[in-house]
Coordinates of C-alpha atoms in Angstrom, one line a residue:
S1 CA 70.9 131.2 72.1
G2 CA 71.1 127.5 71.0
S3 CA 74.9 127.6 70.9
I4 CA 78.0 128.3 73.1
D5 CA 80.6 130.8 71.9
P6 CA 84.3 130.9 73.2
D7 CA 83.7 133.8 75.6
E8 CA 80.8 132.0 77.3
L9 CA 82.8 128.8 77.6
R10 CA 85.7 130.8 79.1
V11 CA 83.3 132.3 81.8
V12 CA 82.0 128.8 82.6
L13 CA 85.5 127.3 83.0
R14 CA 86.7 130.3 85.1
W15 CA 83.9 129.6 87.6
C16 CA 84.5 125.9 87.5
L17 CA 88.2 126.6 88.5
R18 CA 87.0 128.6 91.4
E19 CA 84.6 125.9 92.5
S20 CA 87.4 123.4 92.5
A21 CA 89.9 125.8 94.3
I22 CA 92.3 125.6 91.3
A23 CA 94.4 128.7 90.5
L24 CA 95.6 129.0 86.9
P25 CA 96.9 132.0 85.0
E26 CA 94.7 133.6 82.3
E27 CA 96.9 132.1 79.7
R28 CA 96.2 128.5 80.9
L29 CA 92.5 129.3 81.1
G30 CA 92.7 130.4 77.5
D31 CA 94.4 127.1 76.6
L32 CA 91.7 125.1 78.4
T33 CA 89.0 127.0 76.6
L34 CA 90.6 126.5 73.3
A35 CA 91.2 122.8 73.8
L36 CA 87.6 122.1 74.8
F37 CA 86.2 124.4 72.1
E38 CA 88.3 122.9 69.3
A39 CA 87.3 119.3 70.4
A40 CA 83.6 120.1 70.5
D41 CA 83.3 122.4 67.5
K42 CA 83.2 119.7 64.9
D43 CA 82.1 121.8 61.9
H44 CA 84.5 124.7 62.8
S45 CA 81.5 127.1 62.8
G46 CA 82.9 129.2 65.7
S47 CA 80.2 128.0 68.2
I48 CA 79.2 124.7 69.9
T49 CA 75.7 123.4 69.1
F50 CA 73.7 121.1 71.4
E51 CA 74.4 118.1 69.1
E52 CA 78.1 118.8 69.1
L53 CA 78.2 119.1 72.9
R54 CA 76.3 115.9 73.3
E55 CA 78.7 114.1 70.9
E56 CA 81.7 115.4 72.9
L57 CA 80.1 114.3 76.2
E58 CA 79.6 110.8 74.9
G59 CA 83.4 110.4 74.9
F60 CA 83.3 110.6 78.8
P61 CA 81.2 107.6 80.0
E62 CA 81.3 108.7 83.7
V63 CA 79.8 112.1 82.7
M64 CA 77.1 110.6 80.6
E65 CA 76.1 108.2 83.4
N66 CA 75.7 111.2 85.7
L67 CA 73.7 113.2 83.2
T68 CA 71.2 110.4 82.5
I69 CA 70.3 110.0 86.2
S70 CA 66.8 111.4 86.8
A71 CA 66.0 113.9 89.5
A72 CA 64.0 111.2 91.3
S73 CA 67.1 109.1 91.5
W74 CA 69.1 111.9 93.0
L75 CA 66.6 112.3 95.8
K76 CA 66.5 108.5 96.5
P77 CA 68.7 107.6 99.4
P78 CA 71.6 105.2 98.5
A79 CA 71.2 101.5 99.3
P80 CA 72.9 100.5 102.5
P81 CA 76.3 98.8 101.9
E82 CA 76.3 95.0 102.1
R83 CA 77.8 93.8 105.3
S84 CA 79.4 90.4 105.8
R85 CA 77.6 88.3 108.4
Q86 CA 81.0 87.3 109.8
P87 CA 82.6 89.9 112.0
R88 CA 85.7 91.6 110.6
Y89 CA 87.9 90.4 113.4
L90 CA 87.1 86.7 112.6
T91 CA 87.9 86.8 108.9
R92 CA 90.8 85.0 107.5
A93 CA 92.2 88.1 105.8
Y94 CA 92.2 90.0 109.2
W95 CA 94.1 87.2 110.9
H96 CA 96.6 86.9 108.0
N97 CA 97.3 90.6 108.0
H98 CA 97.6 90.9 111.8
R99 CA 99.0 87.5 112.7
S100 CA 102.2 88.7 114.3
K101 CA 100.4 91.3 116.4
L102 CA 97.7 88.9 117.5
V103 CA 100.2 86.2 118.4
F104 CA 102.1 88.8 120.4
L105 CA 99.0 90.0 122.2
G106 CA 98.0 86.4 122.9
G107 CA 101.4 85.7 124.4
Y108 CA 101.4 88.9 126.4
T109 CA 97.9 88.3 127.8
G110 CA 98.7 84.6 128.7
F111 CA 102.0 85.6 130.4
N112 CA 100.2 88.2 132.6
L113 CA 97.5 85.7 133.5
L114 CA 100.2 83.1 134.5
L115 CA 102.0 85.7 136.6
F116 CA 98.8 86.7 138.3
A117 CA 97.7 83.1 139.0
V118 CA 101.1 82.0 140.4
A119 CA 101.4 85.0 142.8
A120 CA 97.7 84.9 143.9
L121 CA 97.9 81.1 144.7
R122 CA 101.1 81.6 146.6
H123 CA 99.5 84.2 148.9
A124 CA 96.0 82.7 149.0
G125 CA 96.3 81.8 152.7
L126 CA 96.5 85.5 153.6
G127 CA 93.1 86.3 152.4
G128 CA 91.4 87.1 149.1
W129 CA 92.3 90.8 149.0
V130 CA 96.0 90.1 149.7
A131 CA 96.0 87.4 146.9
V132 CA 94.5 89.9 144.4
A133 CA 97.0 92.6 145.5
R134 CA 100.0 90.2 145.2
G135 CA 98.8 88.9 141.8
C136 CA 98.5 92.5 140.4
G137 CA 101.8 93.4 142.0
Q138 CA 103.6 90.6 140.2
C139 CA 102.0 91.7 136.9
L140 CA 103.1 95.3 137.6
N141 CA 106.7 94.1 138.1
F142 CA 106.7 92.7 134.6
N143 CA 104.7 95.5 132.8
C144 CA 106.6 98.4 134.4
A145 CA 109.9 96.9 133.1
F146 CA 108.3 96.0 129.8
L147 CA 107.4 99.7 129.2
A148 CA 111.1 100.4 129.1
V149 CA 111.7 97.6 126.6
L150 CA 109.1 99.0 124.2
M151 CA 111.0 102.3 124.0
L152 CA 114.5 101.0 123.3
R153 CA 114.5 102.6 119.9
R154 CA 118.1 101.8 119.1
C155 CA 117.7 98.2 120.0
L156 CA 114.4 98.0 118.0
T157 CA 116.1 99.6 115.0
W158 CA 118.8 97.0 115.2
L159 CA 116.3 94.2 115.4
R160 CA 114.6 95.3 112.2
A161 CA 117.6 94.1 110.3
T162 CA 117.3 90.6 111.8
P163 CA 114.9 87.7 111.2
V164 CA 113.2 88.6 114.5
A165 CA 111.4 91.4 112.6
K166 CA 109.4 88.8 110.7
V167 CA 108.1 87.3 114.0
L168 CA 107.6 90.3 116.3
P169 CA 105.4 93.3 115.5
L170 CA 108.3 95.8 115.9
D171 CA 106.4 98.4 113.8
Q172 CA 103.7 98.6 116.6
H173 CA 106.0 99.3 119.5
V174 CA 104.6 102.8 120.2
V175 CA 101.0 101.4 120.1
F176 CA 102.0 98.6 122.5
H177 CA 103.8 101.1 124.8
Q178 CA 100.5 103.0 125.0
L179 CA 98.5 99.8 125.6
V180 CA 100.9 98.6 128.3
G181 CA 100.6 102.0 129.9
Y182 CA 96.9 101.7 130.3
V183 CA 97.3 98.1 131.6
V184 CA 99.7 99.4 134.2
L185 CA 97.2 102.0 135.4
V186 CA 94.4 99.4 135.7
L187 CA 96.6 96.9 137.5
A188 CA 97.9 99.7 139.9
A189 CA 94.3 100.8 140.6
V190 CA 93.2 97.2 141.4
H191 CA 96.4 96.6 143.4
T192 CA 95.9 99.7 145.5
G193 CA 92.2 99.1 145.9
A194 CA 92.9 95.5 147.2
H195 CA 95.4 96.7 149.7
V196 CA 93.1 99.5 150.9
A197 CA 90.3 96.9 151.4
N198 CA 92.7 94.7 153.3
F199 CA 93.8 97.5 155.5
S200 CA 90.2 98.5 156.2
R201 CA 89.5 94.9 157.3
L202 CA 92.6 95.0 159.6
A203 CA 91.6 98.3 161.0
Q204 CA 88.1 97.1 161.8
R205 CA 89.4 93.9 163.4
D206 CA 92.2 95.7 165.4
G207 CA 90.2 98.6 166.6
R208 CA 93.3 100.5 167.8
H209 CA 94.5 101.9 164.4
A210 CA 92.5 103.9 161.9
L211 CA 92.7 103.2 158.2
A212 CA 94.7 106.5 157.7
E213 CA 97.4 105.1 159.9
Y214 CA 97.9 102.1 157.8
L215 CA 98.0 104.2 154.6
L216 CA 100.1 107.2 155.7
S217 CA 102.6 105.9 158.3
A218 CA 105.5 103.5 157.9
R219 CA 104.9 100.2 159.5
P220 CA 107.5 97.4 159.7
G221 CA 106.4 94.2 158.0
V222 CA 104.0 95.9 155.6
G223 CA 106.6 95.9 152.8
G224 CA 108.8 98.3 150.9
L225 CA 112.0 99.9 152.2
G226 CA 111.5 100.6 155.9
G227 CA 107.8 99.6 155.8
T228 CA 106.9 102.5 153.4
A229 CA 105.0 100.4 150.9
S230 CA 101.8 102.3 151.5
Q231 CA 103.3 105.7 151.1
T232 CA 105.3 104.8 148.0
G233 CA 102.3 103.0 146.5
L234 CA 100.1 106.1 146.8
A235 CA 102.8 108.3 145.3
L236 CA 103.1 105.8 142.4
Q237 CA 99.4 105.9 141.8
G238 CA 99.4 109.7 141.6
L239 CA 102.3 109.8 139.2
L240 CA 100.8 107.1 137.0
V241 CA 97.5 109.0 136.8
A242 CA 99.2 112.2 135.9
M243 CA 101.4 110.6 133.3
L244 CA 98.6 108.9 131.5
T245 CA 96.3 111.9 131.7
F246 CA 98.7 114.3 130.1
S247 CA 99.8 111.7 127.5
S248 CA 96.3 111.6 126.0
P249 CA 96.1 112.8 122.3
C250 CA 93.9 115.7 123.2
V251 CA 96.8 117.2 125.3
R252 CA 99.6 116.3 122.9
R253 CA 97.9 117.6 119.8
S254 CA 96.5 120.8 121.3
G255 CA 99.8 122.6 121.5
H256 CA 100.7 121.6 125.1
F257 CA 103.6 119.3 124.3
E258 CA 105.6 120.8 127.3
V259 CA 102.9 119.4 129.7
F260 CA 103.3 115.9 128.2
Y261 CA 107.1 116.2 128.1
W262 CA 107.6 117.2 131.7
T263 CA 105.0 114.8 133.2
H264 CA 106.4 111.9 131.2
L265 CA 109.9 112.6 132.6
S266 CA 108.5 111.4 135.9
Y267 CA 109.2 107.8 134.7
I268 CA 112.5 108.3 136.5
S269 CA 110.6 108.9 139.8
V270 CA 108.3 106.0 139.0
W271 CA 111.1 103.5 138.6
T272 CA 112.9 104.7 141.7
L273 CA 109.7 104.4 143.8
L274 CA 109.1 100.9 142.3
I275 CA 112.5 99.8 143.5
L276 CA 111.7 101.1 147.0
H277 CA 108.1 99.8 146.9
G278 CA 108.5 96.3 145.6
P279 CA 111.2 93.9 146.9
H280 CA 111.4 92.0 143.6
F281 CA 111.0 94.7 141.0
W282 CA 114.8 95.2 140.5
K283 CA 115.1 91.6 139.2
W284 CA 112.7 92.4 136.4
F285 CA 114.2 95.8 135.8
V286 CA 117.9 95.2 135.9
V287 CA 118.4 94.2 132.2
P288 CA 115.9 96.6 130.5
G289 CA 117.0 99.3 132.9
C290 CA 120.6 99.0 131.9
L291 CA 119.8 98.9 128.2
F292 CA 117.6 102.0 128.7
A293 CA 120.3 103.8 130.5
L294 CA 122.9 102.8 127.9
E295 CA 120.7 104.2 125.1
K296 CA 120.2 107.4 127.0
V297 CA 124.0 107.8 127.6
L298 CA 124.7 107.1 123.9
G299 CA 122.1 109.5 122.8
L300 CA 123.4 112.2 125.2
A301 CA 126.9 111.7 124.0
W302 CA 125.8 111.9 120.4
R303 CA 123.7 115.0 120.9
R304 CA 126.4 116.9 122.8
A305 CA 129.4 115.7 120.7
G306 CA 128.9 118.8 118.6
G307 CA 126.1 120.9 117.2
L308 CA 125.1 120.8 113.6
R309 CA 124.2 123.7 111.4
I310 CA 121.1 124.4 109.5
V311 CA 122.6 125.6 106.3
E312 CA 119.4 126.6 104.5
V313 CA 115.7 127.1 105.2
N314 CA 112.9 127.1 102.6
L315 CA 109.5 128.4 103.8
L316 CA 107.0 126.4 101.6
P317 CA 103.3 126.8 101.0
S318 CA 100.8 125.7 103.8
K319 CA 103.4 126.7 106.5
V320 CA 105.9 123.9 105.8
T321 CA 109.5 124.5 106.8
H322 CA 112.1 122.7 104.7
L323 CA 115.3 122.4 106.7
V324 CA 118.6 121.6 105.1
I325 CA 121.0 120.4 107.8
E326 CA 124.7 119.6 107.6
R327 CA 125.0 115.8 107.6
P328 CA 127.4 114.5 110.3
Q329 CA 130.2 112.2 109.5
F330 CA 129.5 108.5 109.9
F331 CA 125.8 109.1 110.0
H332 CA 124.1 106.2 108.2
Y333 CA 120.4 105.7 107.7
K334 CA 117.8 103.9 105.6
P335 CA 115.1 105.5 103.4
G336 CA 112.1 106.4 105.6
D337 CA 114.0 106.6 108.9
Y338 CA 113.4 109.4 111.3
I339 CA 115.4 111.5 113.8
Y340 CA 114.8 113.6 116.9
L341 CA 115.5 117.3 116.3
N342 CA 116.5 119.9 118.9
I343 CA 117.0 123.5 118.1
P344 CA 118.1 125.4 121.2
A345 CA 116.9 128.8 119.7
I346 CA 113.3 127.4 119.7
A347 CA 113.3 125.3 122.9
S348 CA 116.5 124.1 124.5
Y349 CA 114.9 121.0 126.1
E350 CA 112.4 119.8 123.5
W351 CA 113.2 117.0 121.0
H352 CA 110.7 116.2 118.3
P353 CA 110.7 113.3 115.8
F354 CA 110.7 114.1 112.0
T355 CA 111.1 111.8 109.0
I356 CA 114.2 112.4 106.9
S357 CA 113.0 113.4 103.5
S358 CA 116.4 113.1 101.7
A359 CA 117.9 110.0 100.3
P360 CA 120.8 108.2 102.1
E361 CA 122.8 108.6 98.9
Q362 CA 122.8 112.4 99.4
Q363 CA 126.1 112.6 101.3
E364 CA 126.5 116.2 102.6
T365 CA 123.1 117.3 103.9
L366 CA 119.9 116.0 105.5
W367 CA 116.4 117.3 104.6
L368 CA 113.5 117.7 106.9
H369 CA 110.0 118.9 106.0
V370 CA 108.2 120.2 109.1
R371 CA 104.5 121.0 108.9
S372 CA 103.3 123.7 111.3
L373 CA 100.7 121.9 113.4
G374 CA 101.7 122.5 117.0
Q375 CA 103.3 125.1 119.3
W376 CA 106.9 124.1 118.6
T377 CA 106.5 123.7 114.8
N378 CA 104.7 127.1 114.6
K379 CA 107.6 128.7 116.5
L380 CA 110.0 127.1 114.1
Y381 CA 108.2 128.6 111.1
E382 CA 107.9 132.1 112.7
Y383 CA 111.5 132.0 113.9
F384 CA 112.9 131.7 110.3
Q385 CA 110.5 134.3 109.1
Q386 CA 112.5 136.9 110.9
P387 CA 114.8 138.9 108.6
E388 CA 117.8 138.9 110.8
S389 CA 120.3 136.0 110.7
P390 CA 119.8 133.5 113.6
S391 CA 123.4 133.0 114.4
A392 CA 126.2 135.1 113.0
E393 CA 129.0 133.8 115.3
L394 CA 129.3 130.3 113.7
K395 CA 132.1 129.5 111.3
P396 CA 131.5 129.8 107.6
L397 CA 130.3 126.9 105.5
S398 CA 132.6 124.8 103.4
R399 CA 132.7 125.2 99.7
S400 CA 130.9 121.9 99.0
L401 CA 128.0 123.0 101.3
R402 CA 127.8 126.4 99.6
E403 CA 127.5 124.6 96.3
K404 CA 124.9 122.3 97.8
R405 CA 123.0 125.3 99.0
R406 CA 122.9 126.8 95.5
R407 CA 121.6 123.5 94.0
C408 CA 119.1 122.8 96.8
R409 CA 116.5 125.3 95.6
A410 CA 116.4 123.6 92.2
Q411 CA 116.1 120.2 93.8
V412 CA 113.2 121.0 96.0
G413 CA 111.4 122.8 93.3
A414 CA 108.8 124.4 95.6
V415 CA 107.5 127.9 95.6
G416 CA 108.3 129.8 98.8
A417 CA 110.7 132.0 100.6
Q418 CA 114.3 130.8 100.5
L419 CA 116.5 131.9 103.5
S420 CA 120.1 131.5 104.3
A421 CA 120.5 130.1 107.8
N422 CA 123.4 129.2 110.1
A423 CA 121.4 128.2 113.1
E424 CA 122.6 125.4 115.5
C425 CA 120.7 122.2 116.0
Y426 CA 121.2 118.7 117.5
I427 CA 119.9 115.4 116.2
D428 CA 119.4 112.0 117.8
G429 CA 119.0 108.9 115.6
P430 CA 118.4 107.6 113.1
Y431 CA 115.5 105.2 114.1
G432 CA 113.9 102.7 111.8
T433 CA 110.3 102.6 110.5
P434 CA 108.2 100.0 108.7
T435 CA 109.2 101.5 105.3
R436 CA 112.6 99.7 105.7
R437 CA 110.7 96.7 104.3
I438 CA 110.0 98.4 101.0
F439 CA 113.1 97.1 99.1
T440 CA 112.2 93.5 100.0
S441 CA 108.7 93.9 98.4
E442 CA 107.8 92.6 95.0
H443 CA 105.1 95.2 94.5
A444 CA 105.0 98.1 96.9
V445 CA 102.1 100.6 97.1
L446 CA 103.1 103.9 98.8
I447 CA 100.3 106.1 100.0
G448 CA 101.0 109.6 101.4
A449 CA 98.4 112.1 102.6
G450 CA 99.6 115.7 102.7
I451 CA 102.9 116.0 104.5
G452 CA 102.8 112.2 104.9
I453 CA 104.8 112.1 101.6
T454 CA 108.1 112.8 103.5
P455 CA 109.2 109.2 104.2
F456 CA 108.3 108.3 100.6
A457 CA 110.2 111.3 99.2
S458 CA 113.3 109.7 100.7
I459 CA 112.4 106.3 99.3
L460 CA 111.6 107.7 95.8
Q461 CA 114.9 109.6 95.7
S462 CA 116.7 106.4 96.8
I463 CA 115.0 104.4 94.1
M464 CA 116.2 107.0 91.6
Y465 CA 119.8 106.8 92.8
R466 CA 119.7 103.0 92.7
Y467 CA 118.3 103.0 89.2
R468 CA 121.1 105.3 88.0
R469 CA 123.7 102.9 89.6
R470 CA 122.2 99.9 87.8
K471 CA 122.0 101.7 84.5
Q472 CA 124.3 100.2 81.9
S473 CA 125.5 101.6 78.6
C474 CA 126.9 99.8 75.5
P475 CA 130.3 101.3 74.7
S476 CA 129.9 100.9 70.9
C477 CA 126.3 102.0 70.3
H478 CA 125.7 103.9 73.5
Y479 CA 122.4 102.1 74.1
S480 CA 121.3 102.3 77.8
W481 CA 119.3 99.9 79.8
S482 CA 118.8 99.1 83.5
E483 CA 119.5 95.7 85.1
D484 CA 116.5 94.2 86.9
A485 CA 114.5 97.4 86.5
A486 CA 111.2 95.5 86.3
S487 CA 111.8 93.2 89.3
F488 CA 110.6 95.9 91.7
Q489 CA 107.3 97.6 91.1
V490 CA 106.1 100.7 92.9
D491 CA 102.7 102.4 92.9
F492 CA 103.0 105.9 94.5
I493 CA 99.7 107.6 95.6
W494 CA 99.8 111.1 96.9
I495 CA 96.6 112.7 98.2
N496 CA 96.5 116.5 98.8
R497 CA 93.8 118.9 99.8
D498 CA 94.7 121.7 97.4
Q499 CA 96.9 122.8 94.6
K500 CA 99.7 124.4 96.7
H501 CA 100.5 121.2 98.6
F502 CA 101.8 119.6 95.4
E503 CA 104.6 122.3 95.2
W504 CA 106.5 120.7 98.0
F505 CA 108.1 117.9 95.9
V506 CA 107.1 118.7 92.4
S507 CA 110.7 118.8 91.2
L508 CA 111.4 115.4 92.6
L509 CA 108.4 113.9 90.9
T510 CA 109.4 115.6 87.6
K511 CA 112.9 114.0 87.8
L512 CA 111.3 110.6 88.5
E513 CA 109.1 111.0 85.4
M514 CA 112.1 111.9 83.3
E515 CA 113.9 108.8 84.5
Q516 CA 110.8 106.8 83.6
A517 CA 110.5 108.3 80.2
E518 CA 113.8 106.7 79.3
Q519 CA 112.4 103.3 80.0
E520 CA 110.5 101.1 77.7
P521 CA 106.9 100.6 78.7
G522 CA 107.6 97.1 79.9
G523 CA 110.5 98.3 82.0
R524 CA 108.7 101.0 84.0
F525 CA 109.1 100.4 87.7
L526 CA 107.0 103.4 89.1
E527 CA 103.4 104.4 88.6
M528 CA 102.3 107.8 90.1
H529 CA 98.8 108.6 91.1
L530 CA 98.0 112.2 92.3
Y531 CA 94.6 113.2 93.9
M532 CA 93.4 116.7 94.8
T533 CA 90.5 116.4 97.2
S534 CA 89.3 120.0 97.0
A535 CA 88.7 119.6 93.3
L536 CA 85.2 118.5 92.3
S537 CA 85.1 115.0 90.9
K538 CA 84.3 114.1 87.3
N539 CA 80.9 112.9 88.5
D540 CA 80.0 116.3 89.8
M541 CA 77.7 118.3 87.5
K542 CA 79.6 121.6 88.3
A543 CA 82.9 120.1 87.2
I544 CA 81.9 118.5 83.8
G545 CA 83.3 121.2 81.6
L546 CA 86.5 121.7 83.6
Q547 CA 87.5 118.1 83.8
M548 CA 86.8 117.5 80.1
A549 CA 89.0 120.5 79.3
L550 CA 91.8 119.3 81.6
D551 CA 91.7 115.8 80.1
L552 CA 91.8 117.2 76.6
L553 CA 94.6 119.6 77.3
A554 CA 96.7 117.0 79.2
A555 CA 96.3 114.6 76.2
K556 CA 97.4 117.3 73.8
E557 CA 100.4 118.7 75.7
Q558 CA 101.3 115.5 77.7
R559 CA 101.4 117.6 80.8
D560 CA 99.0 118.2 83.7
S561 CA 97.8 121.8 84.0
I562 CA 97.7 121.7 87.9
T563 CA 101.2 120.3 88.7
G564 CA 103.0 120.4 85.3
L565 CA 103.8 116.7 85.6
R566 CA 103.0 114.1 82.9
T567 CA 100.8 112.3 85.4
R568 CA 97.2 113.7 85.4
T569 CA 96.0 114.9 88.8
Q570 CA 92.7 113.2 89.5
P571 CA 90.0 115.3 91.2
G572 CA 88.3 114.2 94.4
R573 CA 89.2 111.2 96.7
P574 CA 90.5 107.9 95.5
D575 CA 88.0 105.0 95.1
W576 CA 90.1 102.5 97.1
G577 CA 88.1 99.5 95.9
K578 CA 89.0 100.3 92.3
V579 CA 92.6 101.3 93.2
F580 CA 93.4 98.1 95.0
G581 CA 91.4 96.0 92.5
K582 CA 93.6 97.2 89.7
V583 CA 96.7 96.5 91.8
A584 CA 95.4 92.9 92.4
E585 CA 94.7 92.4 88.7
E586 CA 98.2 93.3 87.7
R587 CA 99.6 90.4 89.7
R588 CA 103.2 91.7 89.8
G589 CA 104.0 89.8 93.0
K590 CA 103.3 89.9 96.7
V591 CA 101.7 93.3 97.5
Q592 CA 102.7 95.4 100.5
V593 CA 101.0 98.7 101.3
F594 CA 102.9 101.5 103.2
F595 CA 100.9 104.4 104.5
C596 CA 101.7 107.7 106.2
G597 CA 98.8 110.1 107.0
S598 CA 95.8 110.5 109.3
P599 CA 94.5 107.7 111.5
A600 CA 91.0 108.0 110.0
L601 CA 92.3 107.3 106.5
A602 CA 94.6 104.6 107.8
K603 CA 91.5 102.6 109.0
V604 CA 89.8 102.9 105.6
I605 CA 92.9 101.7 103.7
R606 CA 93.6 98.9 106.2
A607 CA 90.1 97.6 105.7
H608 CA 90.6 97.4 101.9
C609 CA 94.0 95.8 102.3
E610 CA 92.4 93.1 104.5
H611 CA 89.8 92.5 101.8
F612 CA 92.4 92.0 99.0
G613 CA 94.8 90.2 101.2
F614 CA 97.6 92.8 101.1
R615 CA 100.0 93.5 104.0
F616 CA 99.5 96.9 105.5
F617 CA 102.2 99.0 107.3
K618 CA 101.6 102.4 108.9
E619 CA 104.2 104.9 110.0
N620 CA 104.3 105.0 113.9
F621 CA 106.8 107.0 115.9

């Protein structure tokens, strides 16, 4: 008809909302329609002409750039990205960002080679196969003991508060544990193969004993307790293969945690057999073994000292269970730390790690946000969906906890089922994570993907509490200011798939924005950036009208239509080159990037951090 009337524009925006998986009430749809219509209808004629629409589009450069691309350009394949001739692993930025890990790996490799060479040369006179077996055996003595060192979580948490944390890659202890596990399997296979080859040579030369006799019967002088080195060695090889097979990600993430858990408990049998198998293993194992046993005893004592109560449960969108747990006395932790949780009603023997999402300044309760991704977490969600009370025999809550329960719903600010609970649980921890470094940063960039916001929820709350403590007020004029508010800068980036995921922590973000609103522009210490990946980006032809309307309404109301926050939710995925380029241009100090989310996204962000020379830390536990 040559023009667009309000009803037609409303229909277009309704379908744009569906394309972007955004659910808004009809009233908000009317507000979007009105905002876009009033902005485009320059002459107030009651309709939008072609010239008026073109004039409005010119105010959005990215939209105009997309519209002016010809159809031939759309069909033309994109130019291949320029690749540096120098391999990534040889760049200066890579070595700068991974220097502690690379130095540690170099020292670890060199020490293994030294052990192998010394043991092999010492037994070279007994033949080549024996020399290889003895060299691998000496390396196995060290590596099997080192596996225990890498899982001393309490000791590693303590070391994070010492200068050693700047030298050793403590944040990578789980990755190194996995790496050393594979090294042990390879060394054990070579060690066993060399001994089998040597026994085969002896059997052929002897002629009286078959190879099976050497392998399956105890023979004095062969080694081990009572000459059982062959039998204990074969048993060890079988246990190691089973442990590593059922520790693979495909087993752990496919809902078969019990298989991983029970096979991994065979480390007790492995260490026992190693003491019987190798005459010198106990010398390597005595110190880490005692520390490991001490940690287990302390953990067991802490767990069984008394059960805690889950005082409230909130079932949030996307099958997220928010647990409010009674905080034990003398329980001290840092923002971003995690604990191991056991709920006997779900599984009496299973302990699972979860990040604490509440701030340490919150004295009476602990918060955990658990995403239903595996068998145990799904059982947890379904268990609290039951209408009956989990445990009616426990003693009633204190008055302070009842008040805390009433306020909790407002603090979480998420839409979901709120349930009263009095279930029993046990915790083990806390244990430190890389995010403990955040308060030593000059400029921190926090990136959370989905439920990966949980460590940063604790950090952001702690920042808010610390800001309130630093806030000063003049007694005469009542003017308020914050001491050193601008000395610590934070960029918080949260990436979610759809609209419902933002409901988990929308109240917390709203409070942070309110605190920021009291600051002068130069004193702002937090910048928030929200991305919704299911929404079509501004460059998508099908989202032009919707994104224009959302921008106009957000500018008019100073409020985002998707989350209700002042921060505008950006559609699509972040352009990491532009995001980190802007951070680099601000030059607010040394930049450290903290990430919690999927490994695939971690690789992308790590590569960009190396390009800009930023330190990168990923949550691993």
